[in-house]
Every structure is written in C-alpha cells, then in structure tokens.
C-alpha cells in the first residue's frame, strides 16, 4: 500500500547484517509442487498403461469354439469366475492370422488377446474339456479357473481421482490465496476480499477526457472546475481562510453526463484519482463492505491530495430503515455507517475530496447528504437547445457529414434528449447512412435515426387487415387533428400508420420547452391524447384496444393533477406528493377513504371533460379530419405541412414524443 520498501522488513541492529527486502517465495514453491504433481500423474498413467498390456478384443464363446479351437490357434483359456468372463490366449505362431483383422496390423505385446462374457449358468470345466477332447493330444489348449480382484480399479479410485481433484483445487483456490499472501497485490485471492476495488488514475495514466469533451453543463463544469482549481492552487483559497468543500454530489437523470464529468476531472486534475462503483462495496460476506471503505480511504490518505469518485452511490447510500429486523440490510447499513464515519468523523481526511454521482438523490440517507460530507449538490439536468447544439457539435466532429449540414436543426428536433441519447442518434445516423452505401451522412439519416430511437424499428412485414389499417389511420388522424387545432396542445410533426416497435401507428409531437404547465395546457394535452379514442367512436361507432397507451397516459396525468398539483377545486390546494420518497412514518395513504373517493371522482371528471373536448373538435372539423385520414391511408406517412394544407397554420414550438 505504502511506498516504504522496508515496511515488512525493519532495519537490523548495528551488529546484524543488513538484508534487502525479501522476495516472496510462495510462487516458486507453488510451481515446484505443480511440476511434481504433473510428473507423478504422468508416471501413474505410464504404470497403468504398462500393466494393462494389449487391449483384448471382445468375441463370443461360439466363435472361439467353432473357429479358433478347431484350427489349433488357442494356447490357453483363463476363466475368471467372479467376473463371468473368459480370457483367450492365442499361440505366437497363429497370431499372424488375427493381426490384420482384429488388431489393425499391429501385433499385441502379450495376452489375453480375446475375451468373452458368459452367463451364470455356464459350466467352464464341462465346456472347455469337451472342446479340448476334439483336438489331437499335442495340440490341445490348457485352461484354468480363478477369482480376480481389480487392483488397477482400486488404484484409480483411491489414488488417481483424489490427485486430480487436489490439482484442480490447487489451481482454482490455493494459487490465488498464495498470490494474496505473497504480497504481490493480487486482487483475486481470498485474503484480499476486504481490499478496495477502486481504480487509481495518476499522472502516468492517460485519461484522455478533459473539460473540452464535456459539451453543455456549463454551471456544473464551473463548480467541478473550482474543485480541480483548488487542488492545483490551494493557496488562492486558503489565504482568505476559505475551505474547499469536502464532497460534491452530482445529481441528474440517466445519460446527462455525470460520469463523463468525473472522467474530465480525472483528466484535468494533476492529483491521484480513485474511481469506484457503489456496488463494489456490497458483498455477500459480513464486514467486507466496511473493510473496503476503510481500505479505500486509507489509500486515499496516503495519496492525498486526491479525489475519490463513487459512481452510483445509491447502491450503498440508500436511507437506513426505521423498522429494524423487517426490511433492513445490516451489511449494507454497516457499510454506509463506515462511509459516513470516513467522510466526516473524528479522523482527519485533509486533502481527500469526495465526488459521487446518482440519479436517485431522493433515496439517499439524510446523514450522507448533510454539509461536511456532501457540501454541494451539483444538478446535471437534461440539456437545453443551446447545450444540445454543443453536444451535437462534439459528436458530429468525428462524423462525415454533407456540405452545409445544419446541426442547429438537429438541436431543435431533439428537446428532452440526454447527452447519451444524442450520442446514440449520431451513431445510429452513421449506421443508417452506411447501410444505404452513402458517402456522407445526410439530414434524412438523422431524422430516421431519431424515429428509430423514439418509435422503434419499422415493421413493414407485419400483416394488418384493410379494416384494421383503416381504424389505425382514423385513430392517428384523430390525434393529429385535435393536437393541431387546440392552442395549448403539442403540435404534430409527423404521423405514420406503419407499425413501429410494439405500436401499430405512431405520432411525433414537437411541444415547446417549458418549465411550468397550466391547467389549460394539461387539459388540451389530455384531449389530444384521447383524440384517437374519440375518432374511433365517431367513425366506427365502437371502441377498440388500440387506445391502451393513451388511456394509461391520461389516467396518470389526471390523478397527478388532482393529487400532486392541486388543480381540482373540490379537493383543493393539497398535494400528496412525497419528494423524499420515504413517506416519513406513514404506513398507508395520507388521506381518508372519503378523500380517496373524491380524488377518483375528480380524476374521472378531468378525463371525461378532455374526452368531450376531443369529440367536439373532431365533429366541428369533420371534413378536414376525414381528408387527413384518407391522405394517411394513401401515403402511410404525413407531415406537419400536410396538416397546414388542410387546417391552415398554427403557432407552436416543437419536441419528439411518441403517442
């Protein structure tokens, strides 16, 4: 762990000869034992093969009696009574007759040459004597009867098999154990189970990610760069009496660049950087997690000043249970307790800065979140249009695009996309262009990539009846009509009736990027979502299962309006939303049965109101609605330009969402 070569070899006294550090001898001794084991096993196999002699061929007593004995080829027959078999020895002079036929041209060294099995009723003395008497006196064979024990099988059972098992255990267990005992830092040994699994990045390690590779995240980069700057220039801050935060927690949705930001810190900071995942602390053995935490901070203190990065810290930092004995995990809680102590306890961790990342900050233990452990929470949110443009520029720099490609157009088309989603779009566009044998990536390739990621792969081979296709067309036309005509609904970008993924039809919307939403906006969005169900009622006079996802969406939205956002007049300005995710000490619903009935009633009224609005819009614009459906049946894919031709222009900004 340390850099002292004499850590395990203290200096001798003045009268004792000084010796250098001893080299571990376990590996050499282990190799000698392994060689001896191989030699012994080989010798045993040689002994077995030497004692075995030639391999006798199976035959029948009938063939021996009718062919071999009358020709005078048999020298001796030995009958093994306890095994009910007989061994036939052929005369040397007659062996040449059988070499090619039975022994593949190679004469065996010794007998027996043939064996045959008999039943328990077989009388060897009677049968052999009868066959002998048919031959002349000077040409008769001899026979004897004996009982035989299988000493060779006993050797194989009691000696060879245990040796093979010992060799296997030696290779799988004892050698890694010796590596751990030999002090050579082997991490796979049983004695190293409590050692930290963190990866260390120093100046020598080429971490090629820098802040230049992190597009967007301007506010997050400022705070993280401040930590790096402190490690580089501590006097700048300490001169004023300031202290650098002991820890910073990166919080944000998946794919927003939290881990990438940490990699950039490792690439920018000229200090040791320890990287570990929260799940690396969790083990099946009791006490291993706490031991690994202690070992991690021990290494960090020896390398201070340094940075320790814990990715997905929610794996070990989840809030401790209040119901001990029912849902608690003692091992995980012990690990968390040790982490809390190491981050801010009686021991000093000067020069050790903790970075952590999670997308579930709401479930972390409150003791972990307090000042002194994680002083700062750095929110890494989904990128806005300007940040998406920067991210696209970073990923498109390695792509071969057409001349004059408008990257800003892609940023406008992808609100709600994370950095990981954008990287996936760029890669998918390159694959699509290569599949079409293009020399450069075009705008349409990116649009196809977005469609594939959001809606799934087109399934043109899926068999759909004409009646079903007509129903799907009117369903999607209902969505498009209502969303286009309602001022607060999400305007449509594209509609298709070609099956994608699990959906039979799909519609892409491009709403404005807003931080707050009014009741009117949510009602219009619900009406647009129910436009498909309303269209089926008007055209077919009956409903189908095609609106399942729409109903699921509006149901969740309606209940959220009542229980979370306080948008119901009857329920009032009450929110049952628990931002902590813990529900405190409550064991059930935080409202009465009467309130629950009221919530159900209000949610149903919201949905019914949106449904009536969708029906009204479709009936008032029946001609345009039918024209749109017929056009969709004809083209299979229609765009916002087609809706402008039918209904006229509408105002609105744009996002990609599937319905």
XYZ file of C-alpha atoms in Angstrom:
659
model
C 0.000 0.000 0.000
C 2.693 2.480 1.047
C 5.899 3.380 -0.702
C 8.251 2.164 2.062
C 10.154 -0.903 0.807
C 11.139 -1.836 4.345
C 7.613 -1.859 5.679
C 7.695 -5.586 6.412
C 11.497 -5.801 6.922
C 12.596 -3.462 9.728
C 16.289 -2.494 9.803
C 18.649 -4.770 11.739
C 20.701 -3.750 14.761
C 24.243 -2.388 14.397
C 25.797 -5.829 14.761
C 23.413 -7.614 12.444
C 23.978 -7.855 8.723
C 21.606 -5.712 6.719
C 19.423 -7.553 4.213
C 17.301 -6.220 1.491
C 13.588 -6.842 1.343
C 12.752 -10.489 0.966
C 11.096 -11.533 -2.228
C 8.030 -13.700 -1.776
C 8.887 -17.365 -2.356
C 5.371 -18.748 -2.485
C 5.055 -18.608 -6.229
C 8.298 -20.533 -6.828
C 7.407 -23.187 -4.257
C 3.958 -23.497 -5.737
C 5.400 -24.025 -9.218
C 7.660 -26.815 -7.891
C 4.698 -28.585 -6.341
C 2.772 -28.231 -9.576
C 5.617 -29.797 -11.566
C 5.913 -32.677 -9.074
C 2.176 -33.245 -9.346
C 2.369 -33.462 -13.145
C 5.338 -35.860 -13.018
C 3.571 -38.110 -10.513
C 0.352 -38.158 -12.556
C 2.297 -38.988 -15.733
C 4.176 -41.793 -14.009
C 0.917 -43.206 -12.701
C -0.604 -43.213 -16.156
C 2.535 -44.892 -17.528
C 2.326 -47.560 -14.832
C -1.292 -48.194 -15.633
C -0.645 -48.446 -19.343
C 2.378 -50.728 -18.785
C 0.402 -53.109 -16.629
C -2.536 -53.133 -18.933
C -0.644 -54.656 -21.900
C -2.553 -55.159 -25.155
C -6.201 -54.373 -25.425
C -8.122 -57.640 -25.810
C -10.939 -57.827 -28.352
C -14.436 -58.861 -27.441
C -15.729 -62.060 -29.006
C -18.218 -64.890 -28.349
C -17.717 -68.405 -26.986
C -19.348 -69.736 -30.122
C -16.699 -68.118 -32.345
C -13.871 -69.428 -30.161
C -15.314 -72.939 -30.081
C -16.154 -73.156 -33.808
C -13.231 -71.242 -35.414
C -10.236 -70.720 -33.141
C -10.069 -74.032 -31.233
C -10.570 -76.400 -34.245
C -7.657 -74.678 -36.038
C -5.398 -75.250 -33.035
C -4.760 -71.494 -32.514
C -5.685 -71.335 -28.818
C -2.862 -71.712 -26.334
C -4.682 -71.073 -23.069
C -8.065 -70.021 -21.686
C -8.382 -68.427 -18.271
C -11.875 -68.293 -16.764
C -12.472 -65.552 -14.168
C -15.349 -66.965 -12.156
C -16.290 -63.874 -10.118
C -16.483 -61.731 -13.295
C -18.116 -64.426 -15.516
C -15.654 -63.869 -18.339
C -13.004 -65.877 -20.111
C -9.639 -64.701 -21.491
C -8.294 -66.374 -24.639
C -4.539 -66.507 -25.371
C -3.528 -67.164 -28.995
C -0.328 -69.101 -29.881
C 2.514 -66.941 -31.188
C 2.700 -68.994 -34.371
C -1.014 -68.447 -35.087
C -1.196 -64.773 -34.068
C -0.460 -63.536 -37.588
C -3.890 -64.823 -38.724
C -5.638 -62.307 -36.462
C -3.355 -59.262 -36.609
C -4.853 -57.582 -39.667
C -8.447 -58.489 -38.954
C -8.667 -57.685 -35.252
C -5.607 -55.626 -34.290
C -5.232 -53.201 -37.260
C -1.955 -54.776 -38.472
C -0.075 -54.274 -35.196
C 0.629 -57.404 -33.157
C -0.074 -57.014 -29.417
C 2.802 -57.491 -26.984
C 1.097 -60.054 -24.783
C -2.227 -61.632 -23.994
C -5.002 -62.045 -23.377
C -5.944 -61.460 -26.985
C -9.674 -62.117 -26.775
C -12.281 -62.031 -24.036
C -15.894 -63.188 -23.952
C -18.642 -62.909 -21.393
C -20.773 -65.857 -20.304
C -23.906 -66.312 -18.220
C -24.007 -67.523 -14.632
C -25.185 -70.974 -15.826
C -22.074 -71.501 -17.924
C -20.043 -74.552 -16.855
C -16.421 -73.849 -17.873
C -14.949 -77.253 -16.946
C -17.540 -79.127 -18.974
C -17.481 -76.819 -21.997
C -13.683 -76.386 -22.199
C -12.986 -80.070 -21.637
C -15.437 -81.035 -24.361
C -13.713 -78.633 -26.817
C -10.206 -79.942 -25.811
C -11.068 -83.514 -26.451
C -11.856 -82.763 -30.098
C -8.198 -81.852 -30.737
C -5.118 -84.115 -31.084
C -3.139 -84.658 -27.895
C -0.181 -82.444 -28.907
C -2.419 -79.546 -29.996
C -4.731 -79.232 -27.013
C -5.003 -75.941 -25.071
C -4.875 -75.610 -21.311
C -7.443 -73.877 -19.132
C -7.701 -72.784 -15.525
C -10.266 -71.090 -13.301
C -9.515 -68.239 -10.882
C -11.011 -65.375 -8.949
C -9.561 -61.947 -9.546
C -9.636 -58.607 -7.756
C -9.389 -55.376 -9.716
C -6.333 -53.793 -8.128
C -5.992 -51.339 -11.001
C -9.508 -50.018 -10.464
C -8.785 -49.643 -6.772
C -5.693 -47.573 -7.587
C -7.670 -45.386 -9.940
C -10.433 -44.883 -7.394
C -8.332 -44.238 -4.311
C -5.276 -42.535 -5.720
C -5.682 -41.030 -9.164
C -9.057 -39.315 -8.680
C -8.071 -37.578 -5.404
C -4.859 -36.394 -7.050
C -6.774 -34.886 -9.927
C -9.177 -33.157 -7.530
C -6.260 -31.825 -5.499
C -4.681 -30.424 -8.622
C -7.936 -28.702 -9.592
C -8.378 -27.186 -6.119
C -4.766 -26.082 -6.164
C -5.226 -24.249 -9.431
C -8.559 -22.601 -8.538
C -8.096 -21.722 -4.866
C -4.693 -22.190 -3.343
C -2.707 -20.420 -6.038
C -4.819 -17.202 -5.767
C -4.555 -17.485 -1.985
C -0.781 -17.701 -2.256
C -0.765 -14.636 -4.513
C -2.632 -12.726 -1.840
C -0.271 -13.958 0.898
C 2.825 -13.298 -1.170
C 2.315 -9.543 -1.084
C 2.287 -9.039 -4.820
C -1.037 -7.218 -4.791
C -3.150 -9.898 -6.389
C -6.774 -8.866 -6.076
C -8.372 -12.251 -6.718
C -7.215 -14.044 -3.588
C -9.440 -14.967 -0.685
C -7.287 -12.873 1.647
C -7.888 -9.780 -0.478
C -11.689 -9.881 -0.313
C -11.728 -6.884 2.056
C -9.420 -4.785 -0.137
C -10.775 -1.824 -2.057
C -11.715 -2.403 -5.700
C -11.068 1.215 -6.665
C -9.091 2.018 -9.801
C -6.319 4.550 -9.369
C -5.588 7.127 -12.081
C -2.413 9.178 -11.688
C -0.393 11.423 -13.960
C 1.056 8.380 -15.667
C -2.404 7.104 -16.606
C -3.532 8.642 -19.852
C -7.100 9.734 -19.095
C -7.832 11.481 -22.372
C -11.176 13.050 -21.345
C -10.983 16.768 -20.499
C -13.489 19.557 -19.937
C -13.333 20.327 -23.660
C -15.012 16.962 -24.296
C -17.884 17.855 -21.965
C -20.301 19.943 -24.011
C -23.012 21.898 -22.238
C -23.295 21.518 -18.448
C -21.819 24.978 -18.034
C -22.959 25.513 -14.438
C -21.903 22.011 -13.381
C -18.495 22.441 -15.014
C -17.891 25.698 -13.145
C -18.419 24.063 -9.763
C -16.373 20.974 -10.594
C -13.565 23.058 -12.104
C -13.413 25.002 -8.847
C -12.581 21.745 -7.043
C -9.862 20.959 -9.564
C -8.528 24.518 -9.286
C -8.276 24.218 -5.509
C -6.184 21.094 -5.795
C -3.912 22.860 -8.275
C -3.752 26.226 -6.467
C -4.776 25.742 -2.795
C -3.095 28.951 -1.624
C -5.565 31.033 -3.627
C -8.392 29.897 -1.331
C -6.668 29.179 1.962
C -5.121 32.670 2.008
C -8.594 34.062 2.616
C -9.382 31.480 5.249
C -11.707 29.520 2.998
C -12.116 25.757 2.916
C -12.805 23.665 -0.122
C -15.960 21.556 0.057
C -15.229 18.041 1.289
C -17.582 16.468 -1.158
C -19.765 17.183 -4.172
C -22.743 15.106 -5.293
C -23.614 15.020 -8.998
C -27.375 14.592 -9.340
C -29.364 14.224 -12.546
C -31.306 11.921 -14.882
C -29.538 8.980 -16.551
C -27.334 9.835 -19.517
C -26.836 13.525 -18.723
C -23.054 13.267 -18.324
C -22.386 12.797 -14.598
C -19.784 10.067 -15.055
C -18.309 11.918 -18.046
C -17.858 14.991 -15.858
C -15.996 12.876 -13.315
C -13.763 11.479 -16.081
C -12.974 15.033 -17.116
C -11.971 15.810 -13.539
C -9.626 12.804 -13.614
C -8.134 14.052 -16.872
C -7.753 17.668 -15.728
C -6.578 17.296 -12.134
C -2.898 16.643 -11.608
C -3.652 14.608 -8.498
C -4.416 10.921 -7.930
C -7.999 9.986 -8.826
C -9.724 6.943 -7.302
C -12.763 5.617 -9.165
C -15.150 3.005 -7.728
C -18.790 1.990 -8.142
C -21.191 1.892 -5.208
C -21.961 -1.764 -5.939
C -18.272 -2.672 -5.432
C -18.738 -2.220 -1.684
C -21.615 -4.676 -1.497
C -20.642 -8.312 -0.847
C -22.188 -11.467 0.494
C -19.571 -11.725 3.249
C -20.228 -9.924 6.508
C -17.954 -6.949 7.123
C -16.432 -6.880 3.640
C -18.146 -3.632 2.597
C -16.961 -1.718 5.658
C -13.466 -3.160 5.219
C -13.341 -1.973 1.611
C -14.429 1.522 2.650
C -11.645 1.669 5.252
C -9.087 0.419 2.752
C -10.227 2.944 0.126
C -9.805 5.908 2.448
C -6.516 4.520 3.749
C -5.172 4.520 0.192
C -6.640 7.967 -0.439
C -4.975 9.454 2.664
C -1.619 8.052 1.573
C -2.051 9.680 -1.853
C -3.503 12.994 -0.577
C -4.258 15.443 -2.029
C -6.540 13.319 -4.201
C -10.100 12.832 -5.443
C -12.317 9.815 -4.724
C -15.195 9.271 -7.161
C -18.051 6.920 -6.172
C -20.379 6.205 -9.102
C -23.995 5.138 -8.437
C -23.635 5.854 -4.735
C -27.307 4.981 -4.157
C -26.259 1.299 -4.176
C -24.620 1.800 -0.777
C -26.067 5.142 0.404
C -29.765 4.255 0.477
C -31.636 5.588 3.510
C -31.423 3.305 6.519
C -34.598 1.538 7.529
C -36.514 2.560 10.641
C -38.077 -0.897 11.025
C -35.034 -2.836 12.141
C -35.494 -6.543 11.715
C -38.097 -6.402 8.958
C -36.636 -4.676 5.909
C -33.159 -3.662 6.990
C -29.938 -4.984 5.491
C -27.376 -4.971 8.277
C -24.400 -5.481 5.981
C -25.356 -2.563 3.723
C -26.066 -0.342 6.695
C -22.715 -1.212 8.257
C -21.042 -0.233 5.001
C -22.941 3.065 4.957
C -22.051 3.754 8.589
C -18.382 3.215 7.836
C -18.639 5.535 4.813
C -20.260 8.237 6.947
C -17.501 7.929 9.544
C -14.717 8.091 6.970
C -16.214 11.112 5.183
C -16.635 13.199 8.312
C -15.694 11.612 11.589
C -13.026 12.014 14.233
C -10.343 11.055 11.747
C -8.993 13.783 9.526
C -9.282 13.466 5.767
C -7.466 16.600 4.769
C -6.760 16.704 1.085
C -9.306 13.970 0.194
C -12.254 15.255 -1.842
C -15.250 13.001 -2.486
C -17.176 13.121 -5.770
C -20.266 10.976 -6.160
C -22.936 10.524 -8.816
C -26.510 9.289 -8.629
C -29.825 9.665 -10.425
C -31.770 8.816 -7.259
C -30.795 11.507 -4.779
C -34.246 11.286 -3.154
C -33.499 7.861 -1.633
C -30.089 8.727 -0.166
C -29.643 8.796 3.591
C -30.020 12.264 5.136
C -26.821 11.817 7.124
C -24.941 11.333 3.876
C -26.372 14.488 2.344
C -25.530 16.895 5.154
C -22.893 19.611 4.995
C -19.472 18.320 5.924
C -19.922 15.222 3.836
C -21.500 16.393 0.620
C -21.355 20.151 0.898
C -22.639 20.702 -2.591
C -25.237 19.144 -4.824
C -24.410 19.778 -8.462
C -27.521 19.284 -10.607
C -26.820 17.921 -14.059
C -30.125 18.382 -15.910
C -31.243 17.482 -19.413
C -29.599 19.827 -21.925
C -31.498 22.754 -23.421
C -31.361 23.733 -27.086
C -28.071 25.649 -26.846
C -26.427 22.826 -24.878
C -27.781 20.211 -27.264
C -26.185 22.139 -30.121
C -22.806 21.960 -28.381
C -23.236 18.249 -27.692
C -24.143 17.590 -31.332
C -21.037 19.516 -32.440
C -18.835 17.310 -30.238
C -20.309 14.042 -31.549
C -20.607 15.196 -35.165
C -16.957 16.257 -35.278
C -15.993 12.625 -35.872
C -18.715 12.053 -38.480
C -18.560 12.658 -42.219
C -21.473 14.996 -42.931
C -22.731 16.546 -46.166
C -21.652 20.065 -47.099
C -23.506 22.824 -45.271
C -25.139 20.457 -42.778
C -27.406 22.329 -40.345
C -26.576 20.953 -36.883
C -28.810 23.553 -35.231
C -31.799 21.873 -36.887
C -30.975 18.658 -35.007
C -30.814 20.529 -31.707
C -34.322 21.898 -32.324
C -35.656 18.450 -33.192
C -34.415 16.716 -30.056
C -35.617 18.514 -26.898
C -35.758 16.144 -23.948
C -32.825 14.120 -25.266
C -29.954 13.487 -22.877
C -26.297 13.546 -23.873
C -26.303 9.752 -24.147
C -29.403 9.903 -26.393
C -27.688 12.426 -28.686
C -24.590 10.234 -28.914
C -26.861 7.329 -29.831
C -28.624 9.420 -32.501
C -25.306 10.346 -34.133
C -24.092 6.761 -34.133
C -27.399 5.415 -35.448
C -27.408 8.003 -38.248
C -23.919 6.886 -39.308
C -25.057 3.240 -39.350
C -28.152 4.074 -41.411
C -26.069 6.037 -43.949
C -23.544 3.201 -44.205
C -26.375 0.709 -44.690
C -27.544 2.771 -47.686
C -23.969 2.957 -49.098
C -23.819 6.744 -48.827
C -20.541 8.650 -48.942
C -21.717 11.175 -46.308
C -24.428 11.405 -43.654
C -27.472 13.419 -44.683
C -30.222 15.200 -42.780
C -32.719 12.411 -43.520
C -30.392 9.839 -41.918
C -30.540 11.753 -38.643
C -34.329 12.015 -38.858
C -34.568 8.276 -39.490
C -32.272 7.679 -36.527
C -34.482 9.811 -34.257
C -37.571 7.956 -35.478
C -35.968 4.592 -34.823
C -34.798 5.517 -31.320
C -38.102 7.112 -30.268
C -40.575 4.824 -32.008
C -38.625 1.657 -32.715
C -37.829 -0.201 -35.916
C -40.324 -0.158 -38.792
C -42.119 -3.480 -39.246
C -43.487 -3.338 -42.777
C -43.762 -7.122 -42.883
C -46.442 -7.132 -40.165
C -49.753 -8.305 -41.666
C -52.643 -5.895 -40.986
C -56.106 -6.319 -42.473
C -57.612 -3.417 -44.511
C -60.248 -2.811 -41.821
C -57.624 -2.622 -39.063
C -55.463 -0.348 -41.195
C -58.433 1.999 -41.728
C -59.125 2.069 -37.974
C -55.468 2.859 -37.235
C -55.468 5.640 -39.843
C -58.532 7.346 -38.354
C -57.135 6.842 -34.835
C -53.872 8.605 -35.676
C -55.707 11.255 -37.714
C -57.789 11.960 -34.596
C -54.628 12.591 -32.572
C -53.206 14.841 -35.272
C -56.402 16.877 -35.788
C -57.048 17.596 -32.096
C -53.401 18.391 -31.303
C -53.215 20.770 -34.292
C -56.414 22.675 -33.559
C -56.166 23.055 -29.778
C -53.890 26.034 -28.991
C -52.232 24.552 -25.892
C -51.729 21.017 -27.175
C -48.479 19.730 -28.570
C -48.354 20.380 -32.329
C -47.710 17.445 -34.575
C -44.512 16.806 -36.508
C -45.224 13.517 -38.229
C -47.763 10.681 -38.231
C -47.326 7.162 -39.574
C -49.507 4.069 -39.752
C -46.501 1.828 -40.437
C -46.026 -0.359 -37.345
C -43.006 0.643 -35.243
C -41.816 -1.403 -32.302
C -44.886 -2.566 -30.393
C -47.095 0.256 -31.749
C -49.347 -0.175 -34.796
C -49.179 3.553 -35.503
C -47.116 6.425 -34.176
C -47.265 10.195 -33.928
C -44.404 12.556 -33.168
C -45.092 15.835 -31.410
C -42.948 18.937 -31.040
C -44.087 20.906 -27.993
C -42.456 23.965 -26.577
C -39.861 23.547 -23.885
C -41.478 24.910 -20.763
C -40.683 24.598 -17.077
C -44.230 25.036 -15.770
C -47.562 23.852 -17.165
C -51.011 25.343 -16.590
C -54.297 23.508 -16.117
C -55.467 24.573 -19.589
C -52.335 23.221 -21.194
C -52.682 19.876 -19.435
C -56.362 19.587 -20.388
C -55.577 20.285 -24.050
C -52.797 17.706 -23.983
C -55.195 15.149 -22.484
C -57.783 15.963 -25.159
C -55.173 15.431 -27.879
C -54.200 12.123 -26.296
C -57.845 10.998 -26.290
C -58.313 12.153 -29.890
C -57.657 8.639 -31.161
C -60.333 7.051 -28.973
C -62.794 9.837 -29.928
C -62.087 9.271 -33.642
C -62.883 5.561 -33.314
C -66.205 6.363 -31.634
C -67.218 8.815 -34.381
C -66.138 6.738 -37.407
C -66.746 3.151 -36.271
C -69.371 3.681 -33.585
C -67.390 1.364 -31.315
C -64.091 1.416 -29.474
C -61.059 -0.903 -29.593
C -57.994 -1.858 -27.576
C -55.782 0.437 -29.666
C -56.102 3.273 -27.155
C -54.492 1.374 -24.258
C -51.346 3.504 -24.040
C -53.428 6.696 -24.450
C -55.727 5.754 -21.578
C -52.777 4.860 -19.363
C -51.183 8.235 -20.043
C -54.299 10.339 -19.372
C -55.174 8.363 -16.233
C -51.768 9.053 -14.690
C -51.977 12.672 -15.815
C -55.464 13.194 -14.338
C -54.543 11.690 -10.967
C -51.363 13.790 -10.901
C -53.436 16.926 -11.496
C -55.646 16.083 -8.520
C -53.205 14.566 -6.007
C -49.916 16.317 -6.861
C -50.596 19.687 -8.491
C -53.723 20.759 -6.582
C -55.662 21.553 -9.786
C -59.009 20.251 -8.515
C -61.370 22.823 -6.973
C -63.142 20.220 -4.841
C -60.010 18.553 -3.468
C -58.320 21.915 -3.062
C -54.744 23.089 -2.860
C -53.450 19.852 -1.426
C -50.515 17.748 -2.657
C -49.841 14.180 -1.571
C -46.529 14.080 -3.403
C -43.554 12.964 -1.281
C -40.367 14.415 -2.753
C -38.170 12.455 -0.338
C -39.521 9.086 -1.406
C -39.574 7.872 2.193
C -43.184 8.751 3.214
C -41.877 9.524 6.679
C -43.528 7.387 9.353
C -46.746 6.771 7.400
C -47.776 3.194 6.748
C -50.693 3.898 4.411
C -52.374 6.534 2.294
C -52.153 10.044 3.757
C -55.864 10.663 3.202
C -59.196 9.173 4.202
C -61.467 6.906 2.195
C -63.820 9.811 1.626
C -60.995 11.867 0.125
C -59.976 8.867 -1.991
C -63.485 8.687 -3.453
C -63.352 12.406 -4.160
C -59.984 12.030 -5.900
C -61.382 9.235 -8.088
C -64.398 11.369 -8.989
C -62.334 14.440 -9.841
C -59.829 12.482 -11.940
C -62.674 10.874 -13.870
C -64.253 14.302 -14.466
C -60.971 15.649 -15.852
C -60.743 12.721 -18.261
C -64.379 12.989 -19.325
C -64.010 16.728 -19.905
C -60.958 16.160 -22.122
C -62.810 13.389 -23.983
C -65.791 15.680 -24.694
C -63.444 18.393 -25.952
C -61.795 15.919 -28.357
C -65.192 14.834 -29.685
C -66.250 18.468 -30.194
C -63.092 19.370 -32.128
C -63.427 16.353 -34.437
C -67.131 16.914 -35.133
C -66.605 20.631 -35.828
C -63.791 19.835 -38.282
C -65.184 16.608 -39.716
C -64.291 17.340 -43.325
C -60.655 18.098 -42.606
C -60.429 15.144 -40.231
C -61.703 12.679 -42.876
C -59.455 14.198 -45.588
C -56.465 13.780 -43.271
C -57.317 10.126 -42.571
C -57.759 9.357 -46.288
C -54.429 11.044 -47.022
C -52.800 8.978 -44.298
C -54.224 5.785 -45.790
C -52.808 6.787 -49.157
C -49.316 7.963 -48.122
C -48.911 5.988 -44.839
C -46.746 8.873 -43.547
C -47.805 12.541 -43.355
C -46.045 15.630 -42.008
C -46.970 18.982 -40.478
C -47.037 20.512 -43.986
C -49.992 18.275 -44.862
C -51.884 19.494 -41.803
C -51.167 23.119 -42.792
C -52.666 22.456 -46.226
C -55.856 21.107 -44.642
C -56.354 23.149 -41.447
C -54.109 26.160 -42.009
C -51.100 27.328 -39.973
C -50.831 27.149 -36.234
C -48.357 28.559 -33.771
C -46.184 26.387 -31.565
C -42.762 25.107 -30.876
C -41.600 21.524 -31.140
C -40.455 18.169 -29.263
C -40.314 14.500 -30.192
C -42.692 12.287 -28.343
C -44.472 9.119 -29.342
C -48.171 8.513 -28.854
